[in-house]
């Protein structure tokens, strides 16, 4: 029989372990923030979080232009120009694909679903060469509208999101669809009026994943964006590393910190729905 003291000790031990692990996980981020206020010499000699001689040079130099064509604010704006459409189109196309596989029975559905799932095991690097050749012929490379990055998301190319929504959809009773059809809804009405509100946690999870992944994507913009004026934040961070005159690490870390702030704000603003979508999508109905 578990006594009150032993239960309290077990609870204390669990929280102690969680706090220690949490501090270990968050320490690199905290050190990154503190390093933006340190000089180069102090960054490599002081592993503590409190700088000996604080300086704002890193943040002041973070907003410098590069060749007069790109700066940090413009790079972040360029990032949102293709990230936000990718989020909207990804959620929309993935929801439609999940609705089709999860609610309709058609010839070849199982085979198509197996092919869809098999693409999860296909590395993106294998697709880079044929995709680049195709997008070059279509004139999408270095498009001011980032067509090579945005257009593919219209066709539910992110299989993981389709699978997540299908798993969530399996937990929604089909009787709701039938009741909506009795009330006069067509298939589109069932999706938009009945299923979409119930799929909202999973859709928010997809949107957050896509927002964070697209914001941190380096290879895509590197391949398909050629004009410096169109560079996103990920390319700008690389540009801030000037190998000719040496690295100002406080500036590089400041640029990196500023560039990830939008992702952090979006995540914390929608973390509750994000957790709900992940946990509910992992339950097989």
Tab-separated table of C-alpha atoms in Angstrom:
chain	number	residue	atom	x	y	z
A	1	UNK	CA	0.000	0.000	0.000
A	2	UNK	CA	1.373	3.405	-0.998
A	3	UNK	CA	1.654	5.798	1.937
A	4	UNK	CA	1.235	9.550	1.770
A	5	UNK	CA	4.947	10.184	2.287
A	6	UNK	CA	6.037	7.778	-0.425
A	7	UNK	CA	3.489	9.261	-2.849
A	8	UNK	CA	4.727	12.776	-2.079
A	9	UNK	CA	8.340	11.663	-2.578
A	10	UNK	CA	7.483	10.032	-5.910
A	11	UNK	CA	5.730	13.208	-7.074
A	12	UNK	CA	8.690	15.315	-5.961
A	13	UNK	CA	11.104	13.013	-7.788
A	14	UNK	CA	9.084	13.183	-11.004
A	15	UNK	CA	8.921	16.961	-10.966
A	16	UNK	CA	12.613	17.206	-10.106
A	17	UNK	CA	13.537	15.017	-13.081
A	18	UNK	CA	11.233	17.001	-15.382
A	19	UNK	CA	12.704	20.318	-14.218
A	20	UNK	CA	16.274	19.094	-14.676
A	21	UNK	CA	15.564	17.712	-18.146
A	22	UNK	CA	13.694	20.919	-19.049
A	23	UNK	CA	16.636	23.078	-17.985
A	24	UNK	CA	19.043	20.924	-19.974
A	25	UNK	CA	16.821	21.219	-23.057
A	26	UNK	CA	16.279	24.977	-22.796
A	27	UNK	CA	19.831	25.915	-21.760
A	28	UNK	CA	21.195	26.156	-25.348
A	29	UNK	CA	18.420	28.607	-26.262
A	30	UNK	CA	19.046	30.661	-23.133
A	31	UNK	CA	22.778	30.679	-23.868
A	32	UNK	CA	22.059	31.775	-27.425
A	33	UNK	CA	20.077	34.748	-26.106
A	34	UNK	CA	22.818	35.723	-23.679
A	35	UNK	CA	25.535	35.263	-26.334
A	36	UNK	CA	23.933	37.981	-28.470
A	37	UNK	CA	25.108	40.428	-25.787
A	38	UNK	CA	28.673	39.083	-25.629
A	39	UNK	CA	31.772	39.866	-27.634
A	40	UNK	CA	33.495	37.227	-29.751
A	41	UNK	CA	36.173	36.631	-27.130
A	42	UNK	CA	33.637	36.240	-24.324
A	43	UNK	CA	31.462	33.846	-26.338
A	44	UNK	CA	34.316	31.335	-26.456
A	45	UNK	CA	35.440	31.839	-22.860
A	46	UNK	CA	32.204	32.300	-20.895
A	47	UNK	CA	29.675	29.472	-20.866
A	48	UNK	CA	27.529	31.258	-18.311
A	49	UNK	CA	24.319	33.086	-19.094
A	50	UNK	CA	25.358	36.479	-17.717
A	51	UNK	CA	27.763	38.471	-19.954
A	52	UNK	CA	30.668	40.186	-18.240
A	53	UNK	CA	30.637	43.195	-20.567
A	54	UNK	CA	27.206	43.424	-22.260
A	55	UNK	CA	27.105	44.940	-25.724
A	56	UNK	CA	24.356	45.690	-28.245
A	57	UNK	CA	26.650	45.552	-31.281
A	58	UNK	CA	25.151	42.232	-32.338
A	59	UNK	CA	21.635	43.661	-32.651
A	60	UNK	CA	22.865	46.905	-34.196
A	61	UNK	CA	24.814	45.057	-36.885
A	62	UNK	CA	22.012	42.517	-37.418
A	63	UNK	CA	20.022	45.082	-39.406
A	64	UNK	CA	22.873	45.972	-41.781
A	65	UNK	CA	22.194	45.721	-45.509
A	66	UNK	CA	24.104	43.347	-47.767
A	67	UNK	CA	24.906	45.001	-51.056
A	68	UNK	CA	21.930	47.348	-50.626
A	69	UNK	CA	19.504	44.659	-51.821
A	70	UNK	CA	18.538	42.766	-48.691
A	71	UNK	CA	18.320	43.317	-44.948
A	72	UNK	CA	16.893	41.367	-42.054
A	73	UNK	CA	13.441	42.964	-42.099
A	74	UNK	CA	13.104	42.505	-45.860
A	75	UNK	CA	14.301	38.900	-45.541
A	76	UNK	CA	11.684	38.174	-42.879
A	77	UNK	CA	9.008	39.790	-45.048
A	78	UNK	CA	10.140	37.642	-47.986
A	79	UNK	CA	9.819	34.578	-45.757
A	80	UNK	CA	6.199	35.366	-44.935
A	81	UNK	CA	5.424	35.941	-48.629
A	82	UNK	CA	5.735	32.230	-49.334
A	83	UNK	CA	5.308	30.675	-45.877
A	84	UNK	CA	1.771	31.986	-45.304
A	85	UNK	CA	0.430	30.818	-48.704
A	86	UNK	CA	2.123	27.456	-48.160
A	87	UNK	CA	0.375	27.088	-44.812
A	88	UNK	CA	-3.051	27.945	-46.241
A	89	UNK	CA	-2.706	25.765	-49.338
A	90	UNK	CA	-1.203	22.854	-47.414
A	91	UNK	CA	-4.034	22.753	-44.880
A	92	UNK	CA	-6.660	23.085	-47.611
A	93	UNK	CA	-5.251	20.457	-49.952
A	94	UNK	CA	-4.389	18.022	-47.153
A	95	UNK	CA	-7.920	18.337	-45.745
A	96	UNK	CA	-9.481	17.611	-49.130
A	97	UNK	CA	-7.199	14.616	-49.696
A	98	UNK	CA	-7.888	13.263	-46.208
A	99	UNK	CA	-11.624	13.699	-46.729
A	100	UNK	CA	-11.458	11.762	-49.969
A	101	UNK	CA	-9.475	8.850	-48.530
A	102	UNK	CA	-11.257	8.834	-45.190
A	103	UNK	CA	-14.893	9.093	-46.260
A	104	UNK	CA	-15.219	7.834	-49.847
A	105	UNK	CA	-14.936	4.313	-51.211
A	106	UNK	CA	-13.757	4.255	-54.815
A	107	UNK	CA	-11.965	1.806	-57.064
A	108	UNK	CA	-8.245	1.691	-56.363
A	109	UNK	CA	-8.481	3.638	-53.111
A	110	UNK	CA	-6.375	1.184	-51.128
A	111	UNK	CA	-3.682	1.105	-53.810
A	112	UNK	CA	-3.562	4.889	-54.065
A	113	UNK	CA	-3.409	5.205	-50.298
A	114	UNK	CA	-0.514	2.731	-50.192
A	115	UNK	CA	1.314	4.737	-52.854
A	116	UNK	CA	0.614	7.904	-50.896
A	117	UNK	CA	2.033	6.416	-47.693
A	118	UNK	CA	5.080	5.069	-49.532
A	119	UNK	CA	6.118	8.618	-50.403
A	120	UNK	CA	6.832	9.135	-46.700
A	121	UNK	CA	9.919	6.975	-47.155
A	122	UNK	CA	11.158	8.912	-50.198
A	123	UNK	CA	13.951	11.371	-49.287
A	124	UNK	CA	13.459	14.895	-50.584
A	125	UNK	CA	17.002	14.955	-51.935
A	126	UNK	CA	15.986	12.318	-54.507
A	127	UNK	CA	13.363	14.700	-55.911
A	128	UNK	CA	15.508	17.835	-56.046
A	129	UNK	CA	17.001	17.273	-59.517
A	130	UNK	CA	13.779	16.334	-61.394
A	131	UNK	CA	11.811	19.051	-59.578
A	132	UNK	CA	14.433	21.669	-60.407
A	133	UNK	CA	14.420	20.633	-64.076
A	134	UNK	CA	10.620	20.786	-64.192
A	135	UNK	CA	10.328	24.136	-62.416
A	136	UNK	CA	13.042	25.607	-64.645
A	137	UNK	CA	11.085	24.664	-67.791
A	138	UNK	CA	7.942	26.153	-66.261
A	139	UNK	CA	9.777	29.383	-65.488
A	140	UNK	CA	9.122	29.152	-61.764
A	141	UNK	CA	12.755	29.360	-60.617
A	142	UNK	CA	13.490	32.802	-59.136
A	143	UNK	CA	9.856	33.792	-59.532
A	144	UNK	CA	8.982	36.943	-57.560
A	145	UNK	CA	5.896	35.054	-56.354
A	146	UNK	CA	7.930	32.028	-55.173
A	147	UNK	CA	5.901	29.724	-57.432
A	148	UNK	CA	8.330	26.807	-57.110
A	149	UNK	CA	7.813	26.822	-53.341
A	150	UNK	CA	4.076	27.554	-53.217
A	151	UNK	CA	2.392	25.789	-56.147
A	152	UNK	CA	3.262	22.179	-55.132
A	153	UNK	CA	1.416	22.654	-51.824
A	154	UNK	CA	-1.838	22.944	-53.794
A	155	UNK	CA	-1.631	19.218	-54.532
A	156	UNK	CA	-1.264	17.731	-51.018
A	157	UNK	CA	2.394	16.850	-51.498
A	158	UNK	CA	3.014	16.735	-47.735
A	159	UNK	CA	1.919	13.177	-47.048
A	160	UNK	CA	2.463	13.437	-43.311
A	161	UNK	CA	-0.283	16.042	-42.980
A	162	UNK	CA	-2.715	13.968	-45.048
A	163	UNK	CA	-2.035	10.966	-42.841
A	164	UNK	CA	-2.480	13.033	-39.670
A	165	UNK	CA	-5.855	14.337	-40.818
A	166	UNK	CA	-7.011	10.873	-41.912
A	167	UNK	CA	-6.165	9.507	-38.472
A	168	UNK	CA	-8.110	12.326	-36.848
A	169	UNK	CA	-11.017	11.865	-39.249
A	170	UNK	CA	-11.312	8.195	-38.291
A	171	UNK	CA	-12.318	9.303	-34.788
A	172	UNK	CA	-15.258	11.317	-36.133
A	173	UNK	CA	-18.422	9.163	-36.336
A	174	UNK	CA	-19.796	8.711	-39.847
A	175	UNK	CA	-23.285	9.099	-38.412
A	176	UNK	CA	-22.628	12.859	-38.325
A	177	UNK	CA	-22.148	12.818	-42.102
A	178	UNK	CA	-25.392	10.939	-42.575
A	179	UNK	CA	-27.297	13.299	-40.289
A	180	UNK	CA	-25.967	16.298	-42.203
A	181	UNK	CA	-27.005	14.746	-45.535
A	182	UNK	CA	-30.503	14.127	-44.165
A	183	UNK	CA	-30.645	17.834	-43.295
A	184	UNK	CA	-29.834	18.695	-46.906
A	185	UNK	CA	-26.041	19.043	-46.940
A	186	UNK	CA	-24.102	17.871	-49.952
A	187	UNK	CA	-20.585	16.424	-49.722
A	188	UNK	CA	-18.991	19.884	-49.700
A	189	UNK	CA	-21.389	21.038	-47.007
A	190	UNK	CA	-20.568	18.011	-44.854
A	191	UNK	CA	-16.878	18.870	-45.071
A	192	UNK	CA	-17.137	22.608	-44.460
A	193	UNK	CA	-19.992	22.695	-41.944
A	194	UNK	CA	-19.581	19.457	-40.002
A	195	UNK	CA	-16.129	17.944	-40.352
A	196	UNK	CA	-13.923	21.025	-40.703
A	197	UNK	CA	-14.901	22.472	-37.290
A	198	UNK	CA	-14.205	19.099	-35.683
A	199	UNK	CA	-10.908	18.787	-37.555
A	200	UNK	CA	-9.762	22.201	-36.355
A	201	UNK	CA	-7.196	20.935	-33.784
A	202	UNK	CA	-5.563	18.675	-36.383
A	203	UNK	CA	-5.661	21.443	-39.001
A	204	UNK	CA	-3.979	23.838	-36.556
A	205	UNK	CA	-1.303	21.220	-35.934
A	206	UNK	CA	-0.700	20.910	-39.684
A	207	UNK	CA	-0.534	24.693	-40.018
A	208	UNK	CA	1.988	24.994	-37.179
A	209	UNK	CA	4.184	22.227	-38.536
A	210	UNK	CA	4.160	23.735	-42.011
A	211	UNK	CA	4.817	27.231	-40.678
A	212	UNK	CA	7.830	26.120	-38.659
A	213	UNK	CA	9.227	23.783	-41.306
A	214	UNK	CA	8.827	26.314	-44.119
A	215	UNK	CA	10.275	29.144	-42.030
A	216	UNK	CA	13.355	27.001	-41.291
A	217	UNK	CA	13.690	25.597	-44.813
A	218	UNK	CA	17.097	26.346	-46.299
A	219	UNK	CA	17.404	23.986	-49.262
A	220	UNK	CA	14.189	25.050	-51.005
A	221	UNK	CA	14.971	28.793	-51.193
A	222	UNK	CA	18.615	27.988	-51.966
A	223	UNK	CA	17.544	26.039	-55.077
A	224	UNK	CA	14.687	28.176	-56.358
A	225	UNK	CA	15.494	31.748	-55.270
A	226	UNK	CA	18.357	33.425	-57.124
A	227	UNK	CA	17.805	37.174	-56.673
A	228	UNK	CA	19.287	38.586	-53.434
A	229	UNK	CA	16.307	40.924	-53.075
A	230	UNK	CA	14.039	37.853	-52.756
A	231	UNK	CA	16.128	35.963	-50.203
A	232	UNK	CA	14.245	34.739	-47.106
A	233	UNK	CA	15.562	34.817	-43.548
A	234	UNK	CA	17.261	31.413	-43.755
A	235	UNK	CA	19.455	32.566	-46.648
A	236	UNK	CA	20.047	35.919	-44.943
A	237	UNK	CA	21.424	34.147	-41.865
A	238	UNK	CA	23.940	32.397	-44.121
A	239	UNK	CA	24.812	35.702	-45.786
A	240	UNK	CA	25.514	37.232	-42.401
A	241	UNK	CA	28.456	34.845	-42.049
A	242	UNK	CA	31.217	36.777	-43.816
A	243	UNK	CA	34.200	34.448	-44.100
A	244	UNK	CA	36.444	37.169	-45.543
A	245	UNK	CA	36.557	39.367	-42.443
A	246	UNK	CA	35.672	36.750	-39.826
A	247	UNK	CA	32.463	35.966	-38.014
A	248	UNK	CA	30.833	38.359	-35.581
A	249	UNK	CA	29.079	35.633	-33.663
A	250	UNK	CA	26.940	37.994	-31.611
A	251	UNK	CA	25.558	39.416	-34.864
A	252	UNK	CA	24.964	35.953	-36.329
A	253	UNK	CA	23.215	34.785	-33.171
A	254	UNK	CA	21.155	37.983	-33.015
A	255	UNK	CA	20.018	37.495	-36.606
A	256	UNK	CA	19.133	33.866	-35.864
A	257	UNK	CA	17.219	34.805	-32.713
A	258	UNK	CA	15.215	37.548	-34.413
A	259	UNK	CA	14.381	35.265	-37.340
A	260	UNK	CA	12.891	32.536	-35.109
A	261	UNK	CA	10.786	34.877	-32.967
A	262	UNK	CA	7.710	34.650	-35.285
A	263	UNK	CA	7.775	30.840	-35.111
A	264	UNK	CA	7.997	30.930	-31.324
A	265	UNK	CA	5.121	33.395	-31.043
A	266	UNK	CA	2.898	31.374	-33.394
A	267	UNK	CA	3.655	28.149	-31.545
A	268	UNK	CA	2.914	29.526	-28.072
A	269	UNK	CA	-0.254	31.243	-29.316
A	270	UNK	CA	-1.687	27.949	-30.604
A	271	UNK	CA	0.050	25.368	-28.434
A	272	UNK	CA	-3.149	24.095	-26.797
A	273	UNK	CA	-4.790	23.206	-30.108
A	274	UNK	CA	-1.463	21.865	-31.328
A	275	UNK	CA	-1.259	19.390	-28.443
A	276	UNK	CA	-4.925	18.426	-28.880
A	277	UNK	CA	-4.402	17.764	-32.583
A	278	UNK	CA	-1.302	15.645	-32.045
A	279	UNK	CA	-2.791	13.562	-29.228
A	280	UNK	CA	-6.157	13.017	-30.935
A	281	UNK	CA	-4.558	12.215	-34.282
A	282	UNK	CA	-2.510	9.462	-32.690
A	283	UNK	CA	-5.577	7.497	-31.548
A	284	UNK	CA	-6.793	4.903	-34.009
A	285	UNK	CA	-10.535	4.834	-34.303
